[in-house]
Amino acid sequence: MTKRALFILTVAVTGSLAMPVFANDLAGAKVIFRKRCTGCHTYGKGIKVGPDLRGVTERRQRFWLTNFIRSSSKVIQSGDPTAVTLFHQYKQERMPDWTDLSAEQIDAILDYFAADGPSQKEPDERHASTATVAEIDMGRQLFEGQARFATGGRMCVTCHSLRGAGVAHGGTLGPDLTRAYFKYQDKALTDFLKHPCFLMTSAKTAGALLTPQESFDLKAFLARAAGLAIPAPAKGPVVTIATARTSLAEGLR
Ligand code: HEC
Ligand code: HEC
């Protein structure tokens, strides 16, 4: 059966477009952590409403953590000494129960903590001058459409030229981007690429955003085109935390 047929069948049977849930889904874990946990917890920045979660996978057992995150109220009521101590220590507020999180999702969050995930920088927080040759080249491919965006966004060359990099044949809806890197500077260009112009497109690509790595590759390519000196690595591409994490995530699937 083709992938497409299988997809249609799945939708017909389940009647939904629910995303598949992968065990150890680090990307999913990151989103859950940001949306549901950071209101009360930091990771390595001290006590907020609840304890600092850095090192929590070392100070507690996995099964304890899984039960506690799923339903801290039950664990506290059971008289578990660790839970009761925490409860008294953080009297002013209770941790909500997260019974809608699956065992796989909680597992992924704990893997994310154990890998020190929340304290790692996103690739697009790096300065363009740290880019490798491979990253700049990927930026060029994304810009010109030889490589596709993970979420299916439209290639930049549809609307932009980049004469500084010899891309003169681009669309004219948007300005030539040769000077864009210096006009915005590093940090502001990263912010610009988070709320991008390329969403002015069809419903087909609505909601398409760049991944942090795609954003970084494009920034590096624009920086090179604008004339920023980017030291090339002596040999081989540098393995960044991000690429290592991606291959880790892929390996775990
Ligand atoms: C409304 C605030 C709040 C939110 C949101 C919250 N927590 Fe908590 N968390 C607490 C408090 C307070 C405690 C201390 C125990 C208690 O009083 O319930 C705690 C304790 C914990 C502990 C035990 C820490 C230790 O040192 O043993 C873990 C693990 C934990 N939370 C994980 C999470 C995760 C994962 C999320 C997101 C899915 C989350 N918390 C969301 C308030 C919160
Ligand atoms: C559908 C057409 C379209 C696509 C596709 C598109 N852009 Fe744009 N872009 C525009 C327009 C129009 C503007 C000017 C208005 C604005 O700032 O939003 C612009 C502005 C910009 C600017 C600011 C330029 C300046 O001088 O202020 C940057 C940087 C940029 N785009 C980068 C990109 C990148 C990188 C891509 C590919 C990921 C991309 N654009 C894809 C239409 C597009």
Short mmCIF file of C-alpha atoms and ligand atoms in Angstrom, two decimals:
data_model
loop_
_atom_site.label_atom_id
_atom_site.label_comp_id
_atom_site.label_asym_id
_atom_site.label_seq_id
_atom_site.Cartn_x
_atom_site.Cartn_y
_atom_site.Cartn_z
CA MET A 1 0.00 0.00 0.00
CA THR A 2 1.33 3.45 -0.79
CA LYS A 3 2.01 5.88 2.02
CA ARG A 4 -0.77 8.11 0.77
CA ALA A 5 -3.33 5.32 0.68
CA LEU A 6 -2.31 4.26 4.16
CA PHE A 7 -2.70 7.84 5.33
CA ILE A 8 -6.20 8.13 3.88
CA LEU A 9 -7.15 4.80 5.40
CA THR A 10 -5.85 5.87 8.80
CA VAL A 11 -7.83 9.08 8.64
CA ALA A 12 -10.94 7.19 7.53
CA VAL A 13 -10.64 4.65 10.34
CA THR A 14 -9.73 6.96 13.19
CA GLY A 15 -11.52 9.98 11.84
CA SER A 16 -8.77 12.24 12.99
CA LEU A 17 -5.49 13.75 11.95
CA ALA A 18 -3.88 13.20 15.34
CA MET A 19 -0.11 13.33 15.12
CA PRO A 20 1.61 10.03 15.71
CA VAL A 21 3.20 9.92 19.14
CA PHE A 22 6.75 8.66 19.14
CA ALA A 23 8.40 7.32 22.22
CA ASN A 24 11.24 9.64 23.16
CA ASP A 25 9.90 12.48 21.06
CA LEU A 26 12.35 15.17 22.15
CA ALA A 27 10.78 17.89 20.04
CA GLY A 28 7.39 17.17 21.60
CA ALA A 29 8.92 17.13 25.06
CA LYS A 30 10.41 20.55 24.48
CA VAL A 31 7.04 22.00 23.54
CA ILE A 32 5.28 20.43 26.54
CA PHE A 33 7.97 21.70 28.87
CA ARG A 34 7.73 25.24 27.53
CA LYS A 35 3.94 25.36 27.52
CA ARG A 36 3.08 23.51 30.69
CA CYS A 37 6.01 23.54 33.07
CA THR A 38 8.03 26.76 32.74
CA GLY A 39 5.28 28.80 34.39
CA CYS A 40 6.35 27.23 37.69
CA HIS A 41 9.73 25.61 37.08
CA THR A 42 13.11 26.69 35.82
CA TYR A 43 15.82 24.36 34.62
CA GLY A 44 19.05 25.48 36.24
CA LYS A 45 17.88 28.99 37.16
CA GLY A 46 16.67 28.33 40.68
CA ILE A 47 13.38 27.89 42.51
CA LYS A 48 10.34 29.51 40.96
CA VAL A 49 6.91 28.38 42.17
CA GLY A 50 8.19 24.80 42.28
CA PRO A 51 11.66 23.30 42.57
CA ASP A 52 14.41 23.78 39.98
CA LEU A 53 14.14 20.72 37.73
CA ARG A 54 17.82 20.53 36.82
CA GLY A 55 19.21 17.24 38.12
CA VAL A 56 15.76 15.92 39.01
CA THR A 57 16.38 12.72 37.00
CA GLU A 58 19.41 12.08 39.21
CA ARG A 59 17.83 12.86 42.58
CA ARG A 60 14.67 10.78 41.99
CA GLN A 61 13.77 7.37 40.58
CA ARG A 62 12.16 7.25 37.12
CA PHE A 63 9.00 5.50 38.28
CA TRP A 64 8.59 8.00 41.11
CA LEU A 65 8.92 10.90 38.66
CA THR A 66 6.46 9.34 36.21
CA ASN A 67 3.85 8.86 38.94
CA PHE A 68 4.45 12.27 40.42
CA ILE A 69 4.16 14.15 37.13
CA ARG A 70 1.05 12.19 36.15
CA SER A 71 -0.67 12.79 39.50
CA SER A 72 1.28 14.46 42.29
CA SER A 73 -1.91 14.68 44.37
CA LYS A 74 -2.18 10.87 44.50
CA VAL A 75 1.48 10.42 45.40
CA ILE A 76 1.18 13.02 48.17
CA GLN A 77 -2.04 11.44 49.49
CA SER A 78 -0.37 8.03 49.54
CA GLY A 79 1.95 9.43 52.23
CA ASP A 80 5.12 9.00 50.16
CA PRO A 81 7.74 10.76 52.33
CA THR A 82 9.51 12.58 49.46
CA ALA A 83 6.24 13.87 48.06
CA VAL A 84 4.95 14.95 51.46
CA THR A 85 8.19 16.83 52.16
CA LEU A 86 7.96 18.63 48.81
CA PHE A 87 4.33 19.42 49.50
CA HIS A 88 5.23 21.10 52.83
CA GLN A 89 8.23 22.86 51.32
CA TYR A 90 6.16 24.40 48.52
CA LYS A 91 2.96 25.04 50.47
CA GLN A 92 1.92 28.16 48.63
CA GLU A 93 1.10 26.32 45.40
CA ARG A 94 0.30 22.78 44.31
CA MET A 95 1.53 21.14 41.15
CA PRO A 96 -1.42 20.35 38.89
CA ASP A 97 -2.02 16.71 37.86
CA TRP A 98 -1.10 16.00 34.24
CA THR A 99 -3.28 12.94 33.68
CA ASP A 100 -3.70 13.72 29.99
CA LEU A 101 0.00 13.19 29.33
CA SER A 102 0.75 9.68 28.05
CA ALA A 103 3.45 7.48 29.55
CA GLU A 104 5.48 8.06 26.35
CA GLN A 105 5.18 11.83 26.66
CA ILE A 106 6.29 11.80 30.29
CA ASP A 107 9.14 9.49 29.35
CA ALA A 108 10.19 11.91 26.62
CA ILE A 109 10.15 14.83 29.07
CA LEU A 110 12.35 12.89 31.47
CA ASP A 111 14.76 11.97 28.63
CA TYR A 112 14.86 15.64 27.72
CA PHE A 113 15.79 16.55 31.30
CA ALA A 114 18.34 13.72 31.54
CA ALA A 115 20.04 14.98 28.35
CA ASP A 116 20.22 18.48 29.90
CA GLY A 117 17.96 19.58 27.04
CA PRO A 118 16.47 22.76 28.47
CA SER A 119 19.87 24.36 29.04
CA GLN A 120 21.02 23.85 25.46
CA LYS A 121 20.88 26.77 23.08
CA GLU A 122 18.77 26.68 19.95
CA PRO A 123 20.91 26.67 16.81
CA ASP A 124 19.50 30.02 15.67
CA GLU A 125 20.83 31.70 18.83
CA ARG A 126 24.34 31.25 17.45
CA HIS A 127 26.06 34.15 15.72
CA ALA A 128 26.30 33.77 11.94
CA SER A 129 30.09 33.97 12.13
CA THR A 130 30.14 30.52 13.76
CA ALA A 131 28.56 28.84 10.73
CA THR A 132 30.26 25.94 9.00
CA VAL A 133 30.69 25.69 5.23
CA ALA A 134 28.02 22.98 5.21
CA GLU A 135 25.53 25.23 7.01
CA ILE A 136 26.09 28.13 4.63
CA ASP A 137 25.67 25.78 1.69
CA MET A 138 22.45 24.41 3.17
CA GLY A 139 21.27 28.03 3.53
CA ARG A 140 21.90 28.53 -0.18
CA GLN A 141 20.00 25.35 -1.07
CA LEU A 142 17.04 26.36 1.09
CA PHE A 143 17.05 29.85 -0.36
CA GLU A 144 17.04 28.57 -3.93
CA GLY A 145 14.70 25.65 -3.33
CA GLN A 146 17.12 22.78 -3.93
CA ALA A 147 16.45 21.74 -0.35
CA ARG A 148 12.94 21.81 1.07
CA PHE A 149 11.78 23.29 4.36
CA ALA A 150 10.67 20.73 6.95
CA THR A 151 7.26 22.35 7.26
CA GLY A 152 6.86 23.02 3.55
CA GLY A 153 7.35 26.80 3.46
CA ARG A 154 7.94 28.51 0.12
CA MET A 155 11.50 28.93 -1.10
CA CYS A 156 12.82 32.45 -0.66
CA VAL A 157 13.82 32.87 -4.31
CA THR A 158 10.11 32.96 -5.25
CA CYS A 159 10.05 36.52 -3.93
CA HIS A 160 13.67 37.62 -3.38
CA SER A 161 16.89 38.07 -5.29
CA LEU A 162 20.26 37.97 -3.56
CA ARG A 163 22.69 39.59 -5.94
CA GLY A 164 25.52 39.43 -3.40
CA ALA A 165 25.46 35.65 -3.80
CA GLY A 166 24.85 35.70 -7.53
CA VAL A 167 21.11 34.98 -7.22
CA ALA A 168 19.79 37.60 -9.62
CA HIS A 169 16.83 35.74 -11.04
CA GLY A 170 14.65 35.83 -7.90
CA GLY A 171 11.10 37.14 -7.63
CA THR A 172 10.48 40.84 -7.10
CA LEU A 173 7.63 40.79 -4.58
CA GLY A 174 10.21 41.24 -1.80
CA PRO A 175 13.41 43.33 -1.82
CA ASP A 176 16.86 42.10 -2.85
CA LEU A 177 18.38 40.71 0.37
CA THR A 178 22.06 41.42 -0.23
CA ARG A 179 22.19 44.05 2.53
CA ALA A 180 19.59 42.48 4.81
CA TYR A 181 22.08 40.93 7.21
CA PHE A 182 23.72 44.26 8.08
CA LYS A 183 20.43 46.15 7.98
CA TYR A 184 19.02 43.95 10.74
CA GLN A 185 22.17 42.65 12.44
CA ASP A 186 22.45 39.13 13.73
CA LYS A 187 19.91 38.98 16.54
CA ALA A 188 17.18 41.01 14.84
CA LEU A 189 17.46 38.92 11.69
CA THR A 190 16.88 35.80 13.78
CA ASP A 191 13.79 37.47 15.25
CA PHE A 192 12.60 38.52 11.79
CA LEU A 193 12.84 34.94 10.56
CA LYS A 194 10.56 33.83 13.39
CA HIS A 195 7.71 36.01 12.08
CA PRO A 196 8.38 35.66 8.46
CA CYS A 197 7.30 37.33 5.28
CA PHE A 198 6.92 33.95 3.56
CA LEU A 199 3.65 33.30 5.36
CA MET A 200 1.96 35.66 2.94
CA THR A 201 1.22 32.61 0.87
CA SER A 202 -1.49 30.11 0.08
CA ALA A 203 -3.38 28.11 2.68
CA LYS A 204 -1.18 25.21 1.67
CA THR A 205 1.80 26.69 3.44
CA ALA A 206 -0.08 28.58 6.13
CA GLY A 207 1.53 28.05 9.50
CA ALA A 208 4.80 27.01 7.90
CA LEU A 209 7.68 28.12 10.09
CA LEU A 210 11.38 27.58 9.82
CA THR A 211 13.09 25.19 12.17
CA PRO A 212 15.82 26.88 14.25
CA GLN A 213 18.48 25.13 12.16
CA GLU A 214 16.91 26.22 8.85
CA SER A 215 16.69 29.75 10.18
CA PHE A 216 20.36 29.64 11.18
CA ASP A 217 21.46 28.23 7.80
CA LEU A 218 19.60 31.01 5.96
CA LYS A 219 21.00 33.68 8.28
CA ALA A 220 24.52 32.36 7.66
CA PHE A 221 23.97 32.38 3.90
CA LEU A 222 22.63 35.96 4.02
CA ALA A 223 25.57 36.97 6.22
CA ARG A 224 28.06 35.51 3.77
CA ALA A 225 26.30 37.22 0.86
CA ALA A 226 26.49 40.55 2.73
CA GLY A 227 30.23 40.09 3.18
CA LEU A 228 30.52 38.99 6.81
CA ALA A 229 33.81 37.20 7.41
CA ILE A 230 32.93 33.70 8.46
CA PRO A 231 35.90 31.57 9.41
CA ALA A 232 35.70 28.23 7.67
CA PRO A 233 36.45 25.27 9.91
CA ALA A 234 39.86 23.67 9.43
CA LYS A 235 38.42 20.29 8.58
CA GLY A 236 35.00 18.66 8.41
CA PRO A 237 31.70 20.09 9.57
CA VAL A 238 31.47 20.95 13.24
CA VAL A 239 28.96 18.71 15.02
CA THR A 240 26.69 21.10 16.91
CA ILE A 241 24.52 20.20 19.85
CA ALA A 242 21.55 20.57 17.53
CA THR A 243 22.75 18.12 14.89
CA ALA A 244 23.84 15.72 17.60
CA ARG A 245 20.43 15.98 19.20
CA THR A 246 18.68 15.48 15.86
CA SER A 247 20.64 12.35 15.14
CA LEU A 248 20.01 11.18 18.68
CA ALA A 249 16.28 11.71 18.24
CA GLU A 250 16.37 9.90 14.90
CA GLY A 251 18.39 7.09 16.36
CA LEU A 252 15.86 6.60 19.13
CA ARG A 253 12.94 6.34 16.75
C1 HEC B 1 1.26 25.62 38.84
C2 HEC B 1 2.65 25.36 39.06
C3 HEC B 1 3.30 24.12 38.48
C4 HEC B 1 3.30 23.69 37.17
C5 HEC B 1 2.61 24.33 35.98
C6 HEC B 1 4.14 22.52 37.12
N1 HEC B 1 4.63 22.24 38.36
FE1 HEC B 1 5.89 20.73 38.88
N2 HEC B 1 5.83 21.31 40.83
C7 HEC B 1 5.13 22.41 41.31
C8 HEC B 1 5.25 22.45 42.77
C9 HEC B 1 4.65 23.52 43.67
C10 HEC B 1 6.03 21.34 43.13
C11 HEC B 1 6.40 20.88 44.56
C12 HEC B 1 5.41 19.81 44.98
C13 HEC B 1 4.03 20.34 45.26
O1 HEC B 1 3.86 21.21 46.14
O2 HEC B 1 3.07 19.92 44.58
C14 HEC B 1 6.39 20.66 41.89
C15 HEC B 1 7.20 19.53 41.82
C16 HEC B 1 7.61 18.90 40.64
C17 HEC B 1 8.54 17.81 40.55
C18 HEC B 1 9.30 17.18 41.70
C19 HEC B 1 10.59 17.95 41.85
C20 HEC B 1 11.58 17.33 42.79
O3 HEC B 1 12.51 18.06 43.17
O4 HEC B 1 11.44 16.16 43.13
C21 HEC B 1 8.65 17.47 39.24
C22 HEC B 1 9.50 16.37 38.65
C23 HEC B 1 7.79 18.36 38.51
N3 HEC B 1 7.19 19.24 39.38
C24 HEC B 1 7.64 18.34 37.14
C25 HEC B 1 6.76 19.16 36.43
C26 HEC B 1 6.54 19.04 35.02
C27 HEC B 1 7.23 18.04 34.11
C28 HEC B 1 5.63 20.00 34.69
C29 HEC B 1 5.03 20.28 33.32
C30 HEC B 1 4.41 19.16 32.65
C31 HEC B 1 5.29 20.72 35.92
N4 HEC B 1 6.00 20.18 36.93
C32 HEC B 1 4.40 21.78 35.97
C33 HEC B 1 4.43 23.31 40.57
C34 HEC B 1 4.15 23.20 39.21
C1 HEC B 2 5.64 35.16 -0.80
C2 HEC B 2 6.76 36.02 -1.05
C3 HEC B 2 7.94 35.88 -0.10
C4 HEC B 2 8.65 34.77 0.22
C5 HEC B 2 8.42 33.34 -0.24
C6 HEC B 2 9.72 35.20 1.09
N1 HEC B 2 9.63 36.55 1.31
FE1 HEC B 2 10.90 37.68 2.42
N2 HEC B 2 9.79 39.35 2.04
C7 HEC B 2 8.70 39.40 1.22
C8 HEC B 2 8.20 40.75 1.19
C9 HEC B 2 6.98 41.24 0.41
C10 HEC B 2 9.04 41.51 2.03
C11 HEC B 2 8.92 43.01 2.35
C12 HEC B 2 7.85 43.23 3.40
C13 HEC B 2 8.21 42.69 4.74
O1 HEC B 2 9.21 43.15 5.33
O2 HEC B 2 7.50 41.79 5.26
C14 HEC B 2 10.03 40.59 2.54
C15 HEC B 2 11.06 40.96 3.40
C16 HEC B 2 12.08 40.13 3.79
C17 HEC B 2 13.20 40.56 4.59
C18 HEC B 2 13.47 41.96 5.11
C19 HEC B 2 14.17 42.73 4.02
C20 HEC B 2 14.45 44.18 4.38
O3 HEC B 2 15.27 44.77 3.66
O4 HEC B 2 13.84 44.69 5.32
C21 HEC B 2 13.99 39.45 4.80
C22 HEC B 2 15.29 39.37 5.59
C23 HEC B 2 13.35 38.32 4.13
N3 HEC B 2 12.19 38.80 3.53
C24 HEC B 2 13.85 37.04 4.11
C25 HEC B 2 13.20 35.99 3.49
C26 HEC B 2 13.70 34.63 3.53
C27 HEC B 2 14.98 34.17 4.23
C28 HEC B 2 12.80 33.85 2.85
C29 HEC B 2 12.80 32.35 2.63
C30 HEC B 2 12.75 31.58 3.85
C31 HEC B 2 11.74 34.75 2.38
N4 HEC B 2 12.03 36.03 2.78
C32 HEC B 2 10.68 34.34 1.62
C33 HEC B 2 8.14 38.33 0.53
C34 HEC B 2 8.56 37.01 0.59
#
